[in-house]
Amino acid sequence: MLRSILATAALALAAMPLVHAQELAATPPMGWNSWNHFEAKVDDKTVREIADAMVSSGMRDAGYVYVNIDDTWEGERDAQGNIRTNGRFPDMKALADYVHGKGLKIGIYSSPGPKTCAAYEGSYKHEQQDARTYAAWGIDYLKYDWCSASKVYPRSDMPKVYKLMADALQATGRPIVYSLCQYGLDKVWEWGAASGGNLWRTTGDISDRWKSMESIGFKQNGLEKYAGPGHWNDPDMLEVGNGGMTATEYRAHMSLWSILAAPLLAGNDLRSMTPETLGILTNREVVAIDQDTLGKQGYRVAQDGASEVWAKPLAGGNWAIGLFNRGPETARVTVHWRDLGLSGKHRVRDLWAHQDRGSHKDEFWYQVPSHGVVLLRVK
Ligand code: GLA
């Protein structure tokens, strides 16, 4: 009896971190991050205005809740070693309270190295202390970026170094989403979850260009088995609305990220986005593909030159299908049901047009513009 009680307790304990992770990021995290648009030009006022815009634009109600401050908020440590903000962030606790007051959550950024990538103060040898500070401020999300850690640790220590901060965060008792950023080195998808990560970057930095987005996004094929509730592959933040791609290309970007069950972290200036940008980011039917509760990452099922068909299994036996055209001319892209292991007739809905397209046997095709997508839900 006693032995079985003990065994049950041991099992429950072993399962604890996982339960914690799943509750925290049951579906891919959604929100905003300062880096893609603002880089080092982010401050308290901007973050408050972004939080305001997140609510007034309807982004929050579409599911975007994390307001994440990336690199360059850090100041110097005080005499006791406590991390302080720099002059652009006069009071992080007050800022967190403000963001929470809007029904949003707040994220922050650091590095396991002595310095961040932008050469601000990192968390090296201050991991527990920094985790306690974040928790005291009310932080809900930490992006932890390798950067100068390469100067103080051998690469092989990475899993251990990431686990150190995971444990420090957990010890605070505050639920904090933990985002690993080390650019996909050493197959992080194989050990990121064991190091306590809720998500891990799988590639180098994205930029606001079709070439960058496409080379990152379409390279994710094969990583699908590592993603699931509580632990996600992260192909980097969205560039939608930053101006370097066409609306057609941004729809392809948003569609691909949703099929990939990628974190949806908008990277644009939410205070001044066009209705078209807002429409792309908040298309409820597209967001629902990303946030589907089955938690499966999609993959490529067919490729013919520049035409690619990607598919994501959804709850209830549905599928999301992306018909992508990476080429320079309009092309006909066809999905064959047999490539999904399906036969018979299936109902098709176009998620950008918001229209049902009838019931189809064997296959369904579309003329897809250059760099465009047709995103479907198949029932
Ligand atoms: C690295 C990361 C980026 C960003 C910058 C900040 O390049 O990959 O996402 O956080 O650092 O310095």
mmCIF file of C-alpha atoms and ligand atoms in Angstrom:
data_model
loop_
_atom_site.group_PDB
_atom_site.id
_atom_site.type_symbol
_atom_site.label_atom_id
_atom_site.label_comp_id
_atom_site.label_asym_id
_atom_site.label_seq_id
_atom_site.Cartn_x
_atom_site.Cartn_y
_atom_site.Cartn_z
ATOM 1 C CA MET A 1 0.000 0.000 0.000
ATOM 2 C CA LEU A 2 2.623 2.460 1.189
ATOM 3 C CA ARG A 3 4.823 1.435 -1.701
ATOM 4 C CA SER A 4 2.052 2.095 -4.231
ATOM 5 C CA ILE A 5 1.280 5.478 -2.665
ATOM 6 C CA LEU A 6 4.958 6.380 -2.884
ATOM 7 C CA ALA A 7 5.171 5.179 -6.481
ATOM 8 C CA THR A 8 2.116 7.262 -7.396
ATOM 9 C CA ALA A 9 3.602 10.304 -5.675
ATOM 10 C CA ALA A 10 6.915 9.804 -7.494
ATOM 11 C CA LEU A 11 5.098 9.552 -10.812
ATOM 12 C CA ALA A 12 3.122 12.688 -10.074
ATOM 13 C CA LEU A 13 6.336 14.540 -9.201
ATOM 14 C CA ALA A 14 8.086 13.363 -12.356
ATOM 15 C CA ALA A 15 5.141 14.541 -14.428
ATOM 16 C CA MET A 16 5.019 17.966 -12.785
ATOM 17 C CA PRO A 17 7.256 20.071 -15.037
ATOM 18 C CA LEU A 18 5.439 18.739 -18.099
ATOM 19 C CA VAL A 19 2.008 19.596 -16.735
ATOM 20 C CA HIS A 20 3.374 23.017 -15.895
ATOM 21 C CA ALA A 21 4.646 23.452 -19.484
ATOM 22 C CA GLN A 22 1.408 22.266 -21.038
ATOM 23 C CA GLU A 23 -0.733 24.580 -18.972
ATOM 24 C CA LEU A 24 1.519 27.497 -19.872
ATOM 25 C CA ALA A 25 1.613 27.050 -23.627
ATOM 26 C CA ALA A 26 -1.104 24.540 -24.439
ATOM 27 C CA THR A 27 -1.297 26.218 -27.854
ATOM 28 C CA PRO A 28 1.515 28.273 -29.465
ATOM 29 C CA PRO A 29 2.038 31.601 -27.624
ATOM 30 C CA MET A 30 0.536 34.674 -29.307
ATOM 31 C CA GLY A 31 1.454 38.299 -28.792
ATOM 32 C CA TRP A 32 3.871 40.963 -29.911
ATOM 33 C CA ASN A 33 7.639 41.456 -29.641
ATOM 34 C CA SER A 34 9.553 44.720 -29.947
ATOM 35 C CA TRP A 35 12.620 43.531 -31.873
ATOM 36 C CA ASN A 36 11.610 43.235 -35.539
ATOM 37 C CA HIS A 37 10.335 46.780 -35.773
ATOM 38 C CA PHE A 38 11.946 48.773 -32.951
ATOM 39 C CA GLU A 39 15.234 46.982 -32.215
ATOM 40 C CA ALA A 40 17.045 49.213 -29.681
ATOM 41 C CA LYS A 41 14.499 52.026 -30.004
ATOM 42 C CA VAL A 42 11.990 50.627 -27.544
ATOM 43 C CA ASP A 43 10.928 52.357 -24.339
ATOM 44 C CA ASP A 44 8.261 52.389 -21.645
ATOM 45 C CA LYS A 45 6.011 54.823 -23.522
ATOM 46 C CA THR A 46 6.099 52.754 -26.720
ATOM 47 C CA VAL A 47 5.319 49.532 -24.873
ATOM 48 C CA ARG A 48 2.311 51.154 -23.142
ATOM 49 C CA GLU A 49 1.049 52.477 -26.467
ATOM 50 C CA ILE A 50 1.496 49.054 -28.052
ATOM 51 C CA ALA A 51 -0.510 47.506 -25.208
ATOM 52 C CA ASP A 52 -3.246 50.130 -25.781
ATOM 53 C CA ALA A 53 -3.236 49.374 -29.519
ATOM 54 C CA MET A 54 -3.346 45.658 -28.894
ATOM 55 C CA VAL A 55 -6.674 46.151 -27.144
ATOM 56 C CA SER A 56 -8.211 48.916 -29.294
ATOM 57 C CA SER A 57 -7.335 47.188 -32.587
ATOM 58 C CA GLY A 58 -8.952 43.917 -31.549
ATOM 59 C CA MET A 59 -5.637 42.032 -31.545
ATOM 60 C CA ARG A 60 -6.095 40.962 -27.910
ATOM 61 C CA ASP A 61 -9.540 39.607 -28.620
ATOM 62 C CA ALA A 62 -8.135 37.684 -31.590
ATOM 63 C CA GLY A 63 -5.756 35.928 -29.159
ATOM 64 C CA TYR A 64 -2.620 38.105 -29.041
ATOM 65 C CA VAL A 65 -1.839 38.493 -25.328
ATOM 66 C CA TYR A 66 1.921 38.670 -24.699
ATOM 67 C CA VAL A 67 3.584 42.088 -24.951
ATOM 68 C CA ASN A 68 7.240 41.109 -25.126
ATOM 69 C CA ILE A 69 10.117 43.510 -24.620
ATOM 70 C CA ASP A 70 13.172 42.184 -26.425
ATOM 71 C CA ASP A 71 16.795 43.226 -25.942
ATOM 72 C CA THR A 72 17.913 46.711 -24.748
ATOM 73 C CA TRP A 73 15.766 47.242 -21.615
ATOM 74 C CA GLU A 74 18.640 46.260 -19.305
ATOM 75 C CA GLY A 75 20.576 48.633 -17.076
ATOM 76 C CA GLU A 76 23.426 47.940 -14.682
ATOM 77 C CA ARG A 77 23.323 45.781 -11.568
ATOM 78 C CA ASP A 78 23.075 47.388 -8.133
ATOM 79 C CA ALA A 79 25.569 46.700 -5.319
ATOM 80 C CA GLN A 80 23.670 43.506 -4.369
ATOM 81 C CA GLY A 81 23.770 42.275 -7.958
ATOM 82 C CA ASN A 82 20.108 42.956 -8.707
ATOM 83 C CA ILE A 83 19.444 43.728 -12.352
ATOM 84 C CA ARG A 84 18.065 47.198 -12.986
ATOM 85 C CA THR A 85 16.396 48.709 -16.009
ATOM 86 C CA ASN A 86 18.006 51.490 -18.020
ATOM 87 C CA GLY A 87 16.632 55.029 -18.357
ATOM 88 C CA ARG A 88 14.195 54.101 -21.130
ATOM 89 C CA PHE A 89 12.312 51.867 -18.651
ATOM 90 C CA PRO A 90 11.951 53.868 -15.434
ATOM 91 C CA ASP A 91 9.810 51.305 -13.580
ATOM 92 C CA MET A 92 9.323 47.770 -14.898
ATOM 93 C CA LYS A 93 6.882 46.792 -12.160
ATOM 94 C CA ALA A 94 4.652 49.753 -12.994
ATOM 95 C CA LEU A 95 4.857 48.887 -16.694
ATOM 96 C CA ALA A 96 3.905 45.265 -15.981
ATOM 97 C CA ASP A 97 0.957 46.467 -13.867
ATOM 98 C CA TYR A 98 -0.155 48.698 -16.728
ATOM 99 C CA VAL A 99 0.026 45.857 -19.267
ATOM 100 C CA HIS A 100 -1.770 43.464 -16.889
ATOM 101 C CA GLY A 101 -4.452 46.104 -16.355
ATOM 102 C CA LYS A 102 -5.304 45.772 -20.051
ATOM 103 C CA GLY A 103 -5.911 42.045 -19.729
ATOM 104 C CA LEU A 104 -2.533 41.313 -21.344
ATOM 105 C CA LYS A 105 0.684 39.621 -20.251
ATOM 106 C CA ILE A 106 4.234 40.939 -20.354
ATOM 107 C CA GLY A 107 7.476 39.362 -21.494
ATOM 108 C CA ILE A 108 11.135 40.220 -21.137
ATOM 109 C CA TYR A 109 14.489 39.136 -22.585
ATOM 110 C CA SER A 110 17.913 38.096 -21.302
ATOM 111 C CA SER A 111 20.943 35.943 -22.110
ATOM 112 C CA PRO A 112 22.700 33.135 -20.232
ATOM 113 C CA GLY A 113 25.932 34.938 -21.136
ATOM 114 C CA PRO A 114 27.481 37.989 -19.468
ATOM 115 C CA LYS A 115 26.113 40.224 -22.261
ATOM 116 C CA THR A 116 23.077 40.103 -24.540
ATOM 117 C CA CYS A 117 23.373 40.170 -28.323
ATOM 118 C CA ALA A 118 23.043 43.980 -28.246
ATOM 119 C CA ALA A 119 25.766 44.077 -25.531
ATOM 120 C CA TYR A 120 23.472 44.852 -22.587
ATOM 121 C CA GLU A 121 23.718 43.074 -19.222
ATOM 122 C CA GLY A 122 23.046 39.296 -19.350
ATOM 123 C CA SER A 123 22.118 36.849 -16.568
ATOM 124 C CA TYR A 124 25.423 34.948 -16.278
ATOM 125 C CA LYS A 125 25.936 33.910 -12.637
ATOM 126 C CA HIS A 126 22.744 35.766 -11.651
ATOM 127 C CA GLU A 127 20.175 33.275 -12.906
ATOM 128 C CA GLN A 128 18.194 32.725 -9.686
ATOM 129 C CA GLN A 129 18.418 36.349 -8.710
ATOM 130 C CA ASP A 130 17.171 37.527 -12.119
ATOM 131 C CA ALA A 131 14.347 34.988 -12.168
ATOM 132 C CA ARG A 132 13.230 36.294 -8.763
ATOM 133 C CA THR A 133 13.404 39.869 -10.013
ATOM 134 C CA TYR A 134 11.307 39.039 -13.092
ATOM 135 C CA ALA A 135 8.728 37.278 -10.920
ATOM 136 C CA ALA A 136 8.620 40.242 -8.529
ATOM 137 C CA TRP A 137 8.037 42.584 -11.458
ATOM 138 C CA GLY A 138 5.194 40.354 -12.673
ATOM 139 C CA ILE A 139 6.857 39.042 -15.816
ATOM 140 C CA ASP A 140 4.994 36.266 -17.676
ATOM 141 C CA TYR A 141 7.432 35.303 -20.469
ATOM 142 C CA LEU A 142 11.220 35.141 -20.845
ATOM 143 C CA LYS A 143 13.161 34.915 -24.110
ATOM 144 C CA TYR A 144 16.638 33.660 -23.253
ATOM 145 C CA ASP A 145 19.139 34.344 -26.017
ATOM 146 C CA TRP A 146 22.499 32.504 -26.210
ATOM 147 C CA CYS A 147 24.608 35.467 -27.521
ATOM 148 C CA SER A 148 27.808 35.856 -25.445
ATOM 149 C CA ALA A 149 27.241 32.589 -23.556
ATOM 150 C CA SER A 150 29.493 31.128 -26.262
ATOM 151 C CA LYS A 151 32.376 32.968 -24.543
ATOM 152 C CA VAL A 152 31.848 31.363 -21.123
ATOM 153 C CA TYR A 153 30.419 27.898 -21.832
ATOM 154 C CA PRO A 154 31.331 25.106 -24.229
ATOM 155 C CA ARG A 155 28.552 24.495 -26.773
ATOM 156 C CA SER A 156 27.939 21.065 -25.265
ATOM 157 C CA ASP A 157 26.754 22.727 -22.029
ATOM 158 C CA MET A 158 23.789 24.361 -23.750
ATOM 159 C CA PRO A 159 21.078 21.957 -22.517
ATOM 160 C CA LYS A 160 22.358 22.331 -18.931
ATOM 161 C CA VAL A 161 22.679 26.098 -19.170
ATOM 162 C CA TYR A 162 19.114 26.444 -20.454
ATOM 163 C CA LYS A 163 17.857 24.096 -17.727
ATOM 164 C CA LEU A 164 19.492 26.277 -15.076
ATOM 165 C CA MET A 165 17.218 29.202 -15.938
ATOM 166 C CA ALA A 166 14.187 26.910 -16.370
ATOM 167 C CA ASP A 167 14.681 25.702 -12.795
ATOM 168 C CA ALA A 168 15.219 29.251 -11.554
ATOM 169 C CA LEU A 169 11.958 30.365 -13.176
ATOM 170 C CA GLN A 170 10.089 27.393 -11.790
ATOM 171 C CA ALA A 171 11.469 28.034 -8.308
ATOM 172 C CA THR A 172 9.833 31.472 -8.281
ATOM 173 C CA GLY A 173 6.421 29.795 -8.347
ATOM 174 C CA ARG A 174 5.226 32.229 -11.026
ATOM 175 C CA PRO A 175 4.142 30.694 -14.340
ATOM 176 C CA ILE A 176 6.598 32.149 -16.876
ATOM 177 C CA VAL A 177 6.667 30.987 -20.500
ATOM 178 C CA TYR A 178 10.250 30.062 -21.331
ATOM 179 C CA SER A 179 11.502 30.780 -24.855
ATOM 180 C CA LEU A 180 14.885 29.368 -25.885
ATOM 181 C CA CYS A 181 16.770 31.355 -28.482
ATOM 182 C CA GLN A 182 19.989 29.797 -29.787
ATOM 183 C CA TYR A 183 19.184 29.843 -33.517
ATOM 184 C CA GLY A 184 18.503 26.094 -33.815
ATOM 185 C CA LEU A 185 22.040 24.969 -32.914
ATOM 186 C CA ASP A 186 22.726 21.359 -31.915
ATOM 187 C CA LYS A 187 19.220 20.170 -32.837
ATOM 188 C CA VAL A 188 17.607 22.082 -29.976
ATOM 189 C CA TRP A 189 14.253 20.488 -30.900
ATOM 190 C CA GLU A 190 15.615 17.196 -29.519
ATOM 191 C CA TRP A 191 16.394 18.586 -26.050
ATOM 192 C CA GLY A 192 14.604 21.939 -25.746
ATOM 193 C CA ALA A 193 11.609 20.520 -23.899
ATOM 194 C CA ALA A 194 13.808 18.572 -21.469
ATOM 195 C CA SER A 195 15.647 21.842 -20.746
ATOM 196 C CA GLY A 196 12.306 23.331 -19.711
ATOM 197 C CA GLY A 197 11.592 25.256 -22.925
ATOM 198 C CA ASN A 198 8.026 26.007 -23.977
ATOM 199 C CA LEU A 199 9.403 27.047 -27.365
ATOM 200 C CA TRP A 200 12.774 27.184 -29.071
ATOM 201 C CA ARG A 201 13.987 29.071 -32.095
ATOM 202 C CA THR A 202 14.835 26.692 -34.925
ATOM 203 C CA THR A 203 16.734 29.132 -37.169
ATOM 204 C CA GLY A 204 18.722 32.360 -37.385
ATOM 205 C CA ASP A 205 16.990 35.739 -37.386
ATOM 206 C CA ILE A 206 14.170 36.464 -39.796
ATOM 207 C CA SER A 207 14.168 39.709 -41.787
ATOM 208 C CA ASP A 208 11.365 41.520 -43.576
ATOM 209 C CA ARG A 209 12.059 40.032 -47.008
ATOM 210 C CA TRP A 210 10.373 37.233 -48.970
ATOM 211 C CA LYS A 211 13.728 35.424 -49.375
ATOM 212 C CA SER A 212 14.357 35.370 -45.630
ATOM 213 C CA MET A 213 10.813 34.373 -44.680
ATOM 214 C CA GLU A 214 10.605 31.647 -47.324
ATOM 215 C CA SER A 215 14.011 30.144 -46.570
ATOM 216 C CA ILE A 216 13.139 29.907 -42.872
ATOM 217 C CA GLY A 217 9.508 28.828 -43.187
ATOM 218 C CA PHE A 218 9.762 26.123 -45.818
ATOM 219 C CA LYS A 219 12.829 24.662 -44.057
ATOM 220 C CA GLN A 220 10.726 23.621 -41.039
ATOM 221 C CA ASN A 221 9.576 20.419 -42.699
ATOM 222 C CA GLY A 222 10.624 17.381 -40.661
ATOM 223 C CA LEU A 223 10.537 19.134 -37.284
ATOM 224 C CA GLU A 224 6.825 18.435 -36.783
ATOM 225 C CA LYS A 225 7.364 15.501 -34.478
ATOM 226 C CA TYR A 226 9.065 17.696 -31.881
ATOM 227 C CA ALA A 227 6.152 20.117 -31.424
ATOM 228 C CA GLY A 228 3.126 19.659 -29.216
ATOM 229 C CA PRO A 229 1.167 21.235 -26.367
ATOM 230 C CA GLY A 230 3.597 22.977 -24.009
ATOM 231 C CA HIS A 231 6.619 22.799 -26.331
ATOM 232 C CA TRP A 232 6.809 24.380 -29.789
ATOM 233 C CA ASN A 233 9.255 24.941 -32.621
ATOM 234 C CA ASP A 234 9.760 28.670 -33.157
ATOM 235 C CA PRO A 235 10.718 29.804 -36.688
ATOM 236 C CA ASP A 236 11.003 33.388 -35.340
ATOM 237 C CA MET A 237 8.627 36.333 -35.045
ATOM 238 C CA LEU A 238 6.250 37.665 -37.671
ATOM 239 C CA GLU A 239 7.233 40.417 -40.088
ATOM 240 C CA VAL A 240 3.637 41.029 -41.232
ATOM 241 C CA GLY A 241 3.073 44.774 -41.704
ATOM 242 C CA ASN A 242 6.708 45.879 -41.560
ATOM 243 C CA GLY A 243 6.698 46.936 -45.215
ATOM 244 C CA GLY A 244 9.296 44.731 -46.902
ATOM 245 C CA MET A 245 6.847 42.240 -48.429
ATOM 246 C CA THR A 246 3.605 42.511 -50.371
ATOM 247 C CA ALA A 247 0.235 41.693 -48.793
ATOM 248 C CA THR A 248 0.212 38.490 -50.858
ATOM 249 C CA GLU A 249 3.575 37.510 -49.361
ATOM 250 C CA TYR A 250 2.467 38.400 -45.833
ATOM 251 C CA ARG A 251 -0.597 36.155 -46.254
ATOM 252 C CA ALA A 252 1.759 33.336 -47.280
ATOM 253 C CA HIS A 253 3.912 34.118 -44.191
ATOM 254 C CA MET A 254 0.904 34.099 -41.833
ATOM 255 C CA SER A 255 -0.514 30.934 -43.427
ATOM 256 C CA LEU A 256 2.773 29.041 -43.253
ATOM 257 C CA TRP A 257 3.363 30.022 -39.609
ATOM 258 C CA SER A 258 -0.174 28.870 -38.751
ATOM 259 C CA ILE A 259 0.310 25.524 -40.491
ATOM 260 C CA LEU A 260 3.600 25.198 -38.570
ATOM 261 C CA ALA A 261 1.832 25.795 -35.234
ATOM 262 C CA ALA A 262 4.437 28.531 -34.768
ATOM 263 C CA PRO A 263 4.218 31.123 -32.017
ATOM 264 C CA LEU A 264 2.405 34.134 -33.512
ATOM 265 C CA LEU A 265 4.375 37.117 -32.243
ATOM 266 C CA ALA A 266 3.547 40.178 -34.308
ATOM 267 C CA GLY A 267 6.658 42.256 -34.981
ATOM 268 C CA ASN A 268 5.153 45.419 -36.448
ATOM 269 C CA ASP A 269 4.113 48.796 -35.023
ATOM 270 C CA LEU A 270 0.574 48.049 -33.865
ATOM 271 C CA ARG A 271 -0.111 51.773 -33.334
ATOM 272 C CA SER A 272 -0.060 52.578 -37.019
ATOM 273 C CA MET A 273 -0.865 49.399 -38.938
ATOM 274 C CA THR A 274 -3.116 49.476 -41.989
ATOM 275 C CA PRO A 275 -6.510 47.722 -41.994
ATOM 276 C CA GLU A 276 -4.952 45.217 -44.417
ATOM 277 C CA THR A 277 -2.178 44.311 -41.950
ATOM 278 C CA LEU A 278 -4.679 44.045 -39.096
ATOM 279 C CA GLY A 279 -6.873 41.854 -41.300
ATOM 280 C CA ILE A 280 -3.983 39.483 -41.990
ATOM 281 C CA LEU A 281 -2.966 39.222 -38.327
ATOM 282 C CA THR A 282 -6.483 38.790 -36.982
ATOM 283 C CA ASN A 283 -8.119 36.539 -39.577
ATOM 284 C CA ARG A 284 -9.954 34.346 -37.059
ATOM 285 C CA GLU A 285 -10.119 31.322 -39.345
ATOM 286 C CA VAL A 286 -6.362 31.431 -39.941
ATOM 287 C CA VAL A 287 -5.486 32.013 -36.280
ATOM 288 C CA ALA A 288 -7.705 29.009 -35.453
ATOM 289 C CA ILE A 289 -5.436 26.811 -37.598
ATOM 290 C CA ASP A 290 -2.400 27.893 -35.577
ATOM 291 C CA GLN A 291 -4.229 27.541 -32.266
ATOM 292 C CA ASP A 292 -5.937 24.245 -33.027
ATOM 293 C CA THR A 293 -6.197 22.236 -29.804
ATOM 294 C CA LEU A 294 -4.781 19.037 -31.303
ATOM 295 C CA GLY A 295 -1.433 20.851 -31.250
ATOM 296 C CA LYS A 296 0.048 19.217 -34.361
ATOM 297 C CA GLN A 297 2.646 20.972 -36.491
ATOM 298 C CA GLY A 298 2.021 20.677 -40.246
ATOM 299 C CA TYR A 299 4.382 19.373 -42.909
ATOM 300 C CA ARG A 300 4.896 19.233 -46.675
ATOM 301 C CA VAL A 301 2.851 16.550 -48.413
ATOM 302 C CA ALA A 302 3.708 17.337 -52.035
ATOM 303 C CA GLN A 303 6.110 19.431 -54.067
ATOM 304 C CA ASP A 304 6.276 20.141 -57.783
ATOM 305 C CA GLY A 305 8.934 22.700 -58.643
ATOM 306 C CA ALA A 306 7.954 25.920 -56.917
ATOM 307 C CA SER A 307 4.508 24.594 -55.954
ATOM 308 C CA GLU A 308 4.172 23.102 -52.496
ATOM 309 C CA VAL A 309 1.280 21.571 -50.616
ATOM 310 C CA TRP A 310 1.477 21.660 -46.823
ATOM 311 C CA ALA A 311 -0.976 20.015 -44.446
ATOM 312 C CA LYS A 312 -1.775 20.183 -40.740
ATOM 313 C CA PRO A 313 -4.054 17.696 -38.997
ATOM 314 C CA LEU A 314 -6.714 19.442 -36.910
ATOM 315 C CA ALA A 315 -8.969 18.414 -34.061
ATOM 316 C CA GLY A 316 -12.113 16.602 -35.163
ATOM 317 C CA GLY A 317 -10.471 14.969 -38.177
ATOM 318 C CA ASN A 318 -10.251 18.192 -40.215
ATOM 319 C CA TRP A 319 -7.173 19.333 -42.129
ATOM 320 C CA ALA A 320 -5.616 22.683 -42.904
ATOM 321 C CA ILE A 321 -4.072 22.720 -46.372
ATOM 322 C CA GLY A 322 -1.778 25.397 -47.736
ATOM 323 C CA LEU A 323 -1.323 25.592 -51.515
ATOM 324 C CA PHE A 324 1.872 27.638 -51.883
ATOM 325 C CA ASN A 325 3.457 29.056 -55.020
ATOM 326 C CA ARG A 326 7.089 30.071 -54.431
ATOM 327 C CA GLY A 327 7.689 30.790 -58.109
ATOM 328 C CA PRO A 328 7.671 34.034 -60.136
ATOM 329 C CA GLU A 329 4.475 33.290 -62.164
ATOM 330 C CA THR A 330 0.936 32.304 -61.273
ATOM 331 C CA ALA A 331 0.752 28.527 -61.040
ATOM 332 C CA ARG A 332 -1.846 25.827 -60.668
ATOM 333 C CA VAL A 333 -1.339 24.021 -57.346
ATOM 334 C CA THR A 334 -3.217 20.785 -56.681
ATOM 335 C CA VAL A 335 -3.819 18.846 -53.487
ATOM 336 C CA HIS A 336 -4.635 15.159 -53.908
ATOM 337 C CA TRP A 337 -6.631 13.710 -51.027
ATOM 338 C CA ARG A 338 -4.559 10.529 -51.247
ATOM 339 C CA ASP A 339 -1.495 12.529 -50.157
ATOM 340 C CA LEU A 340 -3.330 13.094 -46.848
ATOM 341 C CA GLY A 341 -4.394 9.476 -46.641
ATOM 342 C CA LEU A 342 -7.972 10.460 -47.509
ATOM 343 C CA SER A 343 -10.366 9.124 -50.099
ATOM 344 C CA GLY A 344 -13.880 10.066 -51.224
ATOM 345 C CA LYS A 345 -15.436 13.527 -51.262
ATOM 346 C CA HIS A 346 -14.395 16.347 -48.965
ATOM 347 C CA ARG A 347 -15.783 19.784 -48.270
ATOM 348 C CA VAL A 348 -13.386 22.687 -48.804
ATOM 349 C CA ARG A 349 -13.378 26.171 -47.299
ATOM 350 C CA ASP A 350 -11.083 29.030 -48.400
ATOM 351 C CA LEU A 351 -9.899 30.784 -45.219
ATOM 352 C CA TRP A 352 -8.677 34.028 -46.805
ATOM 353 C CA ALA A 353 -11.764 34.431 -49.004
ATOM 354 C CA HIS A 354 -14.015 33.235 -46.130
ATOM 355 C CA GLN A 355 -15.964 31.144 -48.620
ATOM 356 C CA ASP A 356 -17.016 27.534 -48.951
ATOM 357 C CA ARG A 357 -15.819 25.993 -52.210
ATOM 358 C CA GLY A 358 -18.038 22.940 -52.356
ATOM 359 C CA SER A 359 -17.352 19.249 -52.062
ATOM 360 C CA HIS A 360 -14.598 17.621 -54.099
ATOM 361 C CA LYS A 361 -13.526 14.122 -55.017
ATOM 362 C CA ASP A 362 -9.870 13.036 -55.296
ATOM 363 C CA GLU A 363 -8.304 16.481 -55.596
ATOM 364 C CA PHE A 364 -8.726 20.220 -55.456
ATOM 365 C CA TRP A 365 -6.676 22.834 -57.299
ATOM 366 C CA TYR A 366 -6.280 26.578 -57.480
ATOM 367 C CA GLN A 367 -4.489 29.146 -59.580
ATOM 368 C CA VAL A 368 -2.138 30.625 -56.964
ATOM 369 C CA PRO A 369 -0.368 33.934 -57.598
ATOM 370 C CA SER A 370 3.416 34.232 -57.388
ATOM 371 C CA HIS A 371 4.559 34.123 -53.726
ATOM 372 C CA GLY A 372 0.953 33.528 -52.748
ATOM 373 C CA VAL A 373 -1.070 30.946 -50.900
ATOM 374 C CA VAL A 374 -4.534 29.522 -50.819
ATOM 375 C CA LEU A 375 -5.277 28.307 -47.320
ATOM 376 C CA LEU A 376 -8.030 25.760 -46.965
ATOM 377 C CA ARG A 377 -9.868 23.913 -44.255
ATOM 378 C CA VAL A 378 -10.883 20.471 -45.440
ATOM 379 C CA LYS A 379 -13.678 18.616 -43.675
HETATM 380 C C1 GLA B 1 19.348 37.860 -31.487
HETATM 381 C C2 GLA B 1 17.975 37.214 -31.552
HETATM 382 C C3 GLA B 1 16.951 38.236 -32.025
HETATM 383 C C4 GLA B 1 16.951 39.438 -31.071
HETATM 384 C C5 GLA B 1 18.344 40.030 -30.956
HETATM 385 C C6 GLA B 1 18.432 41.076 -29.864
HETATM 386 O O1 GLA B 1 19.805 38.215 -32.766
HETATM 387 O O2 GLA B 1 17.970 36.101 -32.399
HETATM 388 O O3 GLA B 1 15.653 37.657 -32.090
HETATM 389 O O4 GLA B 1 16.487 39.018 -29.818
HETATM 390 O O5 GLA B 1 19.309 39.019 -30.652
HETATM 391 O O6 GLA B 1 19.717 41.575 -29.665
#
